[in-house]
PDB file of N, CA and C in Angstrom:
ATOM      1  N   MET A  14     -22.243 -13.005  59.804  1.00  0.00           N
ATOM      2  CA  MET A  14     -23.362 -11.631  59.486  1.00  0.00           C
ATOM      3  C   MET A  14     -24.311 -12.245  60.413  1.00  0.00           C
ATOM      4  N   GLU A  15     -25.021 -11.350  61.430  1.00  0.00           N
ATOM      5  CA  GLU A  15     -26.030 -11.707  62.283  1.00  0.00           C
ATOM      6  C   GLU A  15     -27.697 -11.423  61.061  1.00  0.00           C
ATOM      7  N   VAL A  16     -28.662 -12.603  60.945  1.00  0.00           N
ATOM      8  CA  VAL A  16     -29.515 -12.749  60.536  1.00  0.00           C
ATOM      9  C   VAL A  16     -30.863 -12.823  60.939  1.00  0.00           C
ATOM     10  N   LYS A  17     -31.642 -12.054  61.105  1.00  0.00           N
ATOM     11  CA  LYS A  17     -32.979 -12.070  61.929  1.00  0.00           C
ATOM     12  C   LYS A  17     -33.787 -12.002  60.463  1.00  0.00           C
ATOM     13  N   ILE A  18     -35.004 -13.434  61.064  1.00  0.00           N
ATOM     14  CA  ILE A  18     -35.852 -13.583  59.884  1.00  0.00           C
ATOM     15  C   ILE A  18     -37.215 -13.566  60.665  1.00  0.00           C
ATOM     16  N   GLY A  19     -38.055 -12.711  60.358  1.00  0.00           N
ATOM     17  CA  GLY A  19     -39.412 -12.724  61.108  1.00  0.00           C
ATOM     18  C   GLY A  19     -40.707 -13.713  60.138  1.00  0.00           C
ATOM     19  N   VAL A  20     -41.504 -14.603  60.728  1.00  0.00           N
ATOM     20  CA  VAL A  20     -42.136 -15.340  59.910  1.00  0.00           C
ATOM     21  C   VAL A  20     -43.861 -15.146  60.346  1.00  0.00           C
ATOM     22  N   GLN A  21     -44.546 -14.923  59.338  1.00  0.00           N
ATOM     23  CA  GLN A  21     -45.987 -14.452  59.471  1.00  0.00           C
ATOM     24  C   GLN A  21     -46.173 -15.833  60.240  1.00  0.00           C
ATOM     25  N   TYR A  22     -47.317 -15.396  61.392  1.00  0.00           N
ATOM     26  CA  TYR A  22     -48.088 -16.337  61.955  1.00  0.00           C
ATOM     27  C   TYR A  22     -46.888 -16.960  63.259  1.00  0.00           C
ATOM     28  N   ALA A  23     -45.754 -16.754  63.382  1.00  0.00           N
ATOM     29  CA  ALA A  23     -44.960 -17.426  64.461  1.00  0.00           C
ATOM     30  C   ALA A  23     -44.738 -16.359  65.318  1.00  0.00           C
ATOM     31  N   PRO A  24     -44.734 -16.668  67.156  1.00  0.00           N
ATOM     32  CA  PRO A  24     -43.905 -15.561  67.660  1.00  0.00           C
ATOM     33  C   PRO A  24     -43.171 -14.902  67.870  1.00  0.00           C
ATOM     34  N   ARG A  25     -42.460 -16.064  67.244  1.00  0.00           N
ATOM     35  CA  ARG A  25     -40.672 -15.648  67.781  1.00  0.00           C
ATOM     36  C   ARG A  25     -39.860 -15.608  66.007  1.00  0.00           C
ATOM     37  N   GLU A  26     -38.699 -15.081  66.112  1.00  0.00           N
ATOM     38  CA  GLU A  26     -38.238 -14.262  64.907  1.00  0.00           C
ATOM     39  C   GLU A  26     -37.050 -15.701  64.749  1.00  0.00           C
ATOM     40  N   ILE A  27     -36.409 -15.500  63.488  1.00  0.00           N
ATOM     41  CA  ILE A  27     -35.609 -16.824  63.588  1.00  0.00           C
ATOM     42  C   ILE A  27     -34.195 -16.295  63.474  1.00  0.00           C
ATOM     43  N   VAL A  28     -33.237 -16.181  64.213  1.00  0.00           N
ATOM     44  CA  VAL A  28     -31.662 -15.958  64.649  1.00  0.00           C
ATOM     45  C   VAL A  28     -30.673 -16.284  64.109  1.00  0.00           C
ATOM     46  N   LEU A  29     -29.945 -16.399  63.299  1.00  0.00           N
ATOM     47  CA  LEU A  29     -28.755 -17.095  63.053  1.00  0.00           C
ATOM     48  C   LEU A  29     -27.409 -16.580  62.539  1.00  0.00           C
ATOM     49  N   GLU A  30     -26.184 -16.840  62.955  1.00  0.00           N
ATOM     50  CA  GLU A  30     -25.170 -16.638  62.330  1.00  0.00           C
ATOM     51  C   GLU A  30     -24.801 -17.148  61.329  1.00  0.00           C
ATOM     52  N   SER A  31     -24.413 -15.991  60.036  1.00  0.00           N
ATOM     53  CA  SER A  31     -24.171 -16.708  58.724  1.00  0.00           C
ATOM     54  C   SER A  31     -22.585 -16.242  58.259  1.00  0.00           C
ATOM     55  N   GLY A  32     -22.245 -17.164  57.460  1.00  0.00           N
ATOM     56  CA  GLY A  32     -20.757 -16.831  56.733  1.00  0.00           C
ATOM     57  C   GLY A  32     -20.867 -16.257  55.507  1.00  0.00           C
ATOM     58  N   GLN A  33     -22.372 -16.294  55.452  1.00  0.00           N
ATOM     59  CA  GLN A  33     -22.598 -15.542  53.582  1.00  0.00           C
ATOM     60  C   GLN A  33     -22.352 -14.164  53.954  1.00  0.00           C
ATOM     61  N   SER A  34     -22.246 -13.562  52.733  1.00  0.00           N
ATOM     62  CA  SER A  34     -22.162 -12.092  52.573  1.00  0.00           C
ATOM     63  C   SER A  34     -23.497 -11.751  52.741  1.00  0.00           C
ATOM     64  N   ALA A  35     -23.754 -10.411  52.720  1.00  0.00           N
ATOM     65  CA  ALA A  35     -24.962  -9.672  52.626  1.00  0.00           C
ATOM     66  C   ALA A  35     -25.546  -9.640  51.437  1.00  0.00           C
ATOM     67  N   GLU A  36     -24.426  -9.243  50.368  1.00  0.00           N
ATOM     68  CA  GLU A  36     -24.999  -9.570  49.118  1.00  0.00           C
ATOM     69  C   GLU A  36     -25.394 -10.909  48.731  1.00  0.00           C
ATOM     70  N   GLU A  37     -25.066 -12.104  49.115  1.00  0.00           N
ATOM     71  CA  GLU A  37     -25.508 -13.476  49.027  1.00  0.00           C
ATOM     72  C   GLU A  37     -26.770 -13.202  49.764  1.00  0.00           C
ATOM     73  N   ILE A  38     -27.398 -12.766  50.838  1.00  0.00           N
ATOM     74  CA  ILE A  38     -28.294 -13.310  51.424  1.00  0.00           C
ATOM     75  C   ILE A  38     -29.392 -12.250  50.711  1.00  0.00           C
ATOM     76  N   GLU A  39     -28.798 -10.697  50.354  1.00  0.00           N
ATOM     77  CA  GLU A  39     -29.922 -10.234  49.718  1.00  0.00           C
ATOM     78  C   GLU A  39     -30.340 -10.844  48.165  1.00  0.00           C
ATOM     79  N   HIS A  40     -29.503 -11.639  47.804  1.00  0.00           N
ATOM     80  CA  HIS A  40     -30.105 -12.267  46.520  1.00  0.00           C
ATOM     81  C   HIS A  40     -31.037 -13.519  46.604  1.00  0.00           C
ATOM     82  N   ALA A  41     -30.843 -13.806  47.557  1.00  0.00           N
ATOM     83  CA  ALA A  41     -31.213 -15.226  48.119  1.00  0.00           C
ATOM     84  C   ALA A  41     -33.057 -14.658  48.366  1.00  0.00           C
ATOM     85  N   VAL A  42     -33.361 -13.693  49.439  1.00  0.00           N
ATOM     86  CA  VAL A  42     -34.459 -13.149  49.620  1.00  0.00           C
ATOM     87  C   VAL A  42     -35.038 -12.809  48.365  1.00  0.00           C
ATOM     88  N   SER A  43     -34.591 -11.931  47.692  1.00  0.00           N
ATOM     89  CA  SER A  43     -34.966 -11.631  46.908  1.00  0.00           C
ATOM     90  C   SER A  43     -35.544 -12.571  45.204  1.00  0.00           C
ATOM     91  N   GLU A  44     -34.884 -13.402  45.226  1.00  0.00           N
ATOM     92  CA  GLU A  44     -35.251 -14.912  44.523  1.00  0.00           C
ATOM     93  C   GLU A  44     -36.346 -15.335  45.123  1.00  0.00           C
ATOM     94  N   ALA A  45     -36.540 -15.363  46.297  1.00  0.00           N
ATOM     95  CA  ALA A  45     -37.620 -16.088  47.175  1.00  0.00           C
ATOM     96  C   ALA A  45     -38.808 -15.108  47.119  1.00  0.00           C
ATOM     97  N   LEU A  46     -38.633 -13.714  47.001  1.00  0.00           N
ATOM     98  CA  LEU A  46     -39.984 -12.803  47.140  1.00  0.00           C
ATOM     99  C   LEU A  46     -40.213 -12.673  45.886  1.00  0.00           C
ATOM    100  N   THR A  47     -39.724 -12.768  44.918  1.00  0.00           N
ATOM    101  CA  THR A  47     -40.307 -12.792  43.875  1.00  0.00           C
ATOM    102  C   THR A  47     -40.381 -13.881  43.014  1.00  0.00           C
ATOM    103  N   GLY A  48     -40.368 -15.243  43.557  1.00  0.00           N
ATOM    104  CA  GLY A  48     -41.165 -16.226  43.407  1.00  0.00           C
ATOM    105  C   GLY A  48     -40.245 -17.123  42.639  1.00  0.00           C
ATOM    106  N   LYS A  49     -39.164 -16.637  42.127  1.00  0.00           N
ATOM    107  CA  LYS A  49     -38.214 -17.619  41.569  1.00  0.00           C
ATOM    108  C   LYS A  49     -37.942 -18.829  42.226  1.00  0.00           C
ATOM    109  N   SER A  50     -37.929 -19.035  43.654  1.00  0.00           N
ATOM    110  CA  SER A  50     -37.483 -20.120  44.845  1.00  0.00           C
ATOM    111  C   SER A  50     -38.604 -19.961  45.773  1.00  0.00           C
ATOM    112  N   PRO A  51     -39.488 -21.039  46.035  1.00  0.00           N
ATOM    113  CA  PRO A  51     -40.703 -21.490  46.544  1.00  0.00           C
ATOM    114  C   PRO A  51     -40.030 -21.322  48.204  1.00  0.00           C
ATOM    115  N   LEU A  52     -38.478 -21.602  48.573  1.00  0.00           N
ATOM    116  CA  LEU A  52     -38.231 -21.511  49.699  1.00  0.00           C
ATOM    117  C   LEU A  52     -36.953 -20.526  49.771  1.00  0.00           C
ATOM    118  N   LEU A  53     -36.566 -19.912  51.137  1.00  0.00           N
ATOM    119  CA  LEU A  53     -35.712 -19.305  51.549  1.00  0.00           C
ATOM    120  C   LEU A  53     -34.984 -19.936  51.985  1.00  0.00           C
ATOM    121  N   SER A  54     -33.795 -20.185  51.663  1.00  0.00           N
ATOM    122  CA  SER A  54     -32.398 -21.053  51.763  1.00  0.00           C
ATOM    123  C   SER A  54     -31.207 -20.393  52.471  1.00  0.00           C
ATOM    124  N   LEU A  55     -30.945 -20.385  53.779  1.00  0.00           N
ATOM    125  CA  LEU A  55     -29.528 -19.674  54.293  1.00  0.00           C
ATOM    126  C   LEU A  55     -28.834 -20.911  55.196  1.00  0.00           C
ATOM    127  N   VAL A  56     -27.324 -21.038  55.267  1.00  0.00           N
ATOM    128  CA  VAL A  56     -26.632 -21.544  55.772  1.00  0.00           C
ATOM    129  C   VAL A  56     -26.097 -20.799  57.074  1.00  0.00           C
ATOM    130  N   ASP A  57     -26.366 -21.555  57.952  1.00  0.00           N
ATOM    131  CA  ASP A  57     -25.344 -20.658  59.394  1.00  0.00           C
ATOM    132  C   ASP A  57     -24.209 -20.864  59.483  1.00  0.00           C
ATOM    133  N   ASP A  58     -23.586 -20.855  60.693  1.00  0.00           N
ATOM    134  CA  ASP A  58     -22.402 -20.960  61.116  1.00  0.00           C
ATOM    135  C   ASP A  58     -21.843 -22.363  61.041  1.00  0.00           C
ATOM    136  N   HIS A  59     -22.424 -22.900  61.556  1.00  0.00           N
ATOM    137  CA  HIS A  59     -22.400 -24.283  61.829  1.00  0.00           C
ATOM    138  C   HIS A  59     -22.917 -25.630  61.035  1.00  0.00           C
ATOM    139  N   GLY A  60     -22.998 -24.644  59.721  1.00  0.00           N
ATOM    140  CA  GLY A  60     -23.557 -25.625  58.281  1.00  0.00           C
ATOM    141  C   GLY A  60     -24.727 -26.129  58.421  1.00  0.00           C
ATOM    142  N   ARG A  61     -25.708 -25.890  59.287  1.00  0.00           N
ATOM    143  CA  ARG A  61     -26.946 -26.213  59.646  1.00  0.00           C
ATOM    144  C   ARG A  61     -28.115 -25.466  58.378  1.00  0.00           C
ATOM    145  N   LYS A  62     -28.814 -26.054  57.556  1.00  0.00           N
ATOM    146  CA  LYS A  62     -29.766 -25.092  56.636  1.00  0.00           C
ATOM    147  C   LYS A  62     -30.554 -24.658  57.474  1.00  0.00           C
ATOM    148  N   VAL A  63     -31.309 -23.656  57.054  1.00  0.00           N
ATOM    149  CA  VAL A  63     -32.485 -22.946  57.320  1.00  0.00           C
ATOM    150  C   VAL A  63     -33.114 -22.759  56.364  1.00  0.00           C
ATOM    151  N   LEU A  64     -34.381 -23.320  56.511  1.00  0.00           N
ATOM    152  CA  LEU A  64     -35.306 -23.214  55.131  1.00  0.00           C
ATOM    153  C   LEU A  64     -36.910 -22.494  55.772  1.00  0.00           C
ATOM    154  N   VAL A  65     -37.147 -21.368  55.044  1.00  0.00           N
ATOM    155  CA  VAL A  65     -38.677 -20.556  55.351  1.00  0.00           C
ATOM    156  C   VAL A  65     -39.060 -20.559  54.186  1.00  0.00           C
ATOM    157  N   PRO A  66     -40.550 -21.016  53.837  1.00  0.00           N
ATOM    158  CA  PRO A  66     -41.384 -20.686  53.028  1.00  0.00           C
ATOM    159  C   PRO A  66     -41.440 -19.292  52.983  1.00  0.00           C
ATOM    160  N   ALA A  67     -41.316 -18.897  51.238  1.00  0.00           N
ATOM    161  CA  ALA A  67     -41.280 -17.608  50.730  1.00  0.00           C
ATOM    162  C   ALA A  67     -42.593 -16.795  51.151  1.00  0.00           C
ATOM    163  N   ASP A  68     -43.458 -17.763  51.179  1.00  0.00           N
ATOM    164  CA  ASP A  68     -45.161 -16.766  51.437  1.00  0.00           C
ATOM    165  C   ASP A  68     -45.161 -16.605  52.782  1.00  0.00           C
ATOM    166  N   ARG A  69     -44.696 -16.801  53.413  1.00  0.00           N
ATOM    167  CA  ARG A  69     -44.397 -16.477  55.029  1.00  0.00           C
ATOM    168  C   ARG A  69     -43.459 -15.738  55.487  1.00  0.00           C
ATOM    169  N   LEU A  70     -42.681 -14.836  54.939  1.00  0.00           N
ATOM    170  CA  LEU A  70     -41.400 -14.153  54.978  1.00  0.00           C
ATOM    171  C   LEU A  70     -42.304 -12.935  55.612  1.00  0.00           C
ATOM    172  N   ALA A  71     -42.110 -12.427  56.697  1.00  0.00           N
ATOM    173  CA  ALA A  71     -42.382 -11.034  57.305  1.00  0.00           C
ATOM    174  C   ALA A  71     -41.266  -9.863  56.818  1.00  0.00           C
ATOM    175  N   TYR A  72     -40.079 -10.545  57.493  1.00  0.00           N
ATOM    176  CA  TYR A  72     -39.002  -9.319  57.264  1.00  0.00           C
ATOM    177  C   TYR A  72     -37.744 -10.145  57.302  1.00  0.00           C
ATOM    178  N   VAL A  73     -36.600  -9.684  56.834  1.00  0.00           N
ATOM    179  CA  VAL A  73     -35.430 -10.158  57.012  1.00  0.00           C
ATOM    180  C   VAL A  73     -34.407  -8.845  57.321  1.00  0.00           C
ATOM    181  N   GLU A  74     -33.657  -8.800  58.346  1.00  0.00           N
ATOM    182  CA  GLU A  74     -32.899  -8.086  58.959  1.00  0.00           C
ATOM    183  C   GLU A  74     -31.496  -8.573  58.819  1.00  0.00           C
ATOM    184  N   LEU A  75     -30.655  -7.859  58.422  1.00  0.00           N
ATOM    185  CA  LEU A  75     -29.057  -7.964  58.305  1.00  0.00           C
ATOM    186  C   LEU A  75     -28.559  -7.282  59.166  1.00  0.00           C
ATOM    187  N   GLY A  76     -27.470  -7.757  60.452  1.00  0.00           N
ATOM    188  CA  GLY A  76     -26.546  -6.736  61.178  1.00  0.00           C
ATOM    189  C   GLY A  76     -25.620  -6.737  60.779  1.00  0.00           C
ATOM    190  N   GLU A  77     -24.904  -6.644  61.472  1.00  0.00           N
ATOM    191  CA  GLU A  77     -23.070  -6.444  61.019  1.00  0.00           C
ATOM    192  C   GLU A  77     -22.452  -7.505  61.281  1.00  0.00           C
ATOM    193  N   PRO A  78     -21.278  -7.986  60.836  1.00  0.00           N
ATOM    194  CA  PRO A  78     -20.625  -8.967  61.418  1.00  0.00           C
ATOM    195  C   PRO A  78     -20.043  -8.664  62.237  1.00  0.00           C
ATOM    196  N   THR A  79     -20.230  -9.977  62.886  1.00  0.00           N
ATOM    197  CA  THR A  79     -20.101 -10.343  64.179  1.00  0.00           C
ATOM    198  C   THR A  79     -18.407 -10.625  64.391  1.00  0.00           C
ATOM    199  N   THR A  80     -17.518 -10.359  65.533  1.00  0.00           N
ATOM    200  CA  THR A  80     -16.249 -10.920  65.832  1.00  0.00           C
ATOM    201  C   THR A  80     -16.710 -11.805  67.312  1.00  0.00           C
ATOM    202  N   ARG A  81     -16.159 -12.637  67.417  1.00  0.00           N
ATOM    203  CA  ARG A  81     -15.874 -13.503  68.586  1.00  0.00           C
ATOM    204  C   ARG A  81     -15.091 -13.020  69.322  1.00  0.00           C
ATOM    205  N   LYS A  82     -15.708 -12.983  71.152  1.00  0.00           N
ATOM    206  CA  LYS A  82     -15.020 -12.047  72.137  1.00  0.00           C
ATOM    207  C   LYS A  82     -14.359 -13.435  72.571  1.00  0.00           C
ATOM    208  N   VAL A  83     -12.916 -13.259  73.180  1.00  0.00           N
ATOM    209  CA  VAL A  83     -12.587 -14.591  73.967  1.00  0.00           C
ATOM    210  C   VAL A  83     -11.935 -13.907  75.198  1.00  0.00           C
ATOM    211  N   GLY A  84     -12.328 -14.550  76.510  1.00  0.00           N
ATOM    212  CA  GLY A  84     -11.910 -14.251  77.835  1.00  0.00           C
ATOM    213  C   GLY A  84     -12.651 -13.476  78.350  1.00  0.00           C
ATOM    214  N   PHE A  85     -12.848 -13.462  79.692  1.00  0.00           N
ATOM    215  CA  PHE A  85     -13.734 -13.177  80.864  1.00  0.00           C
ATOM    216  C   PHE A  85     -13.188 -11.535  81.172  1.00  0.00           C
ATOM    217  N   SER A  86     -13.917 -10.972  80.838  1.00  0.00           N
ATOM    218  CA  SER A  86     -14.118  -9.330  81.474  1.00  0.00           C
ATOM    219  C   SER A  86     -15.249  -8.709  81.404  1.00  0.00           C
ATOM    220  N   ALA A  87     -14.624  -7.645  82.165  1.00  0.00           N
ATOM    221  CA  ALA A  87     -16.166  -6.427  82.408  1.00  0.00           C
ATOM    222  C   ALA A  87     -16.335  -5.565  80.933  1.00  0.00           C
ATOM    223  N   LEU A  88     -17.612  -5.644  80.628  1.00  0.00           N
ATOM    224  CA  LEU A  88     -17.639  -5.051  79.207  1.00  0.00           C
ATOM    225  C   LEU A  88     -17.961  -3.129  79.787  1.00  0.00           C
TER     226      LEU A  88
END
């Protein structure tokens, strides 16, 4: 699933592909925004952990699950 995270005072958004479900990501964002967790912590498809301070979150956008395309062809 594609996740875009807007961070306050940062000129670019963070974009990552995550294997987590939409519900898991929503739960993590909810905990960060309610103050239960000081950081939003997500794991991408390569196993890297992305940590964003909860007080700097501007927005989180959840996209559709993506499928990998194989081969060379005109779209």
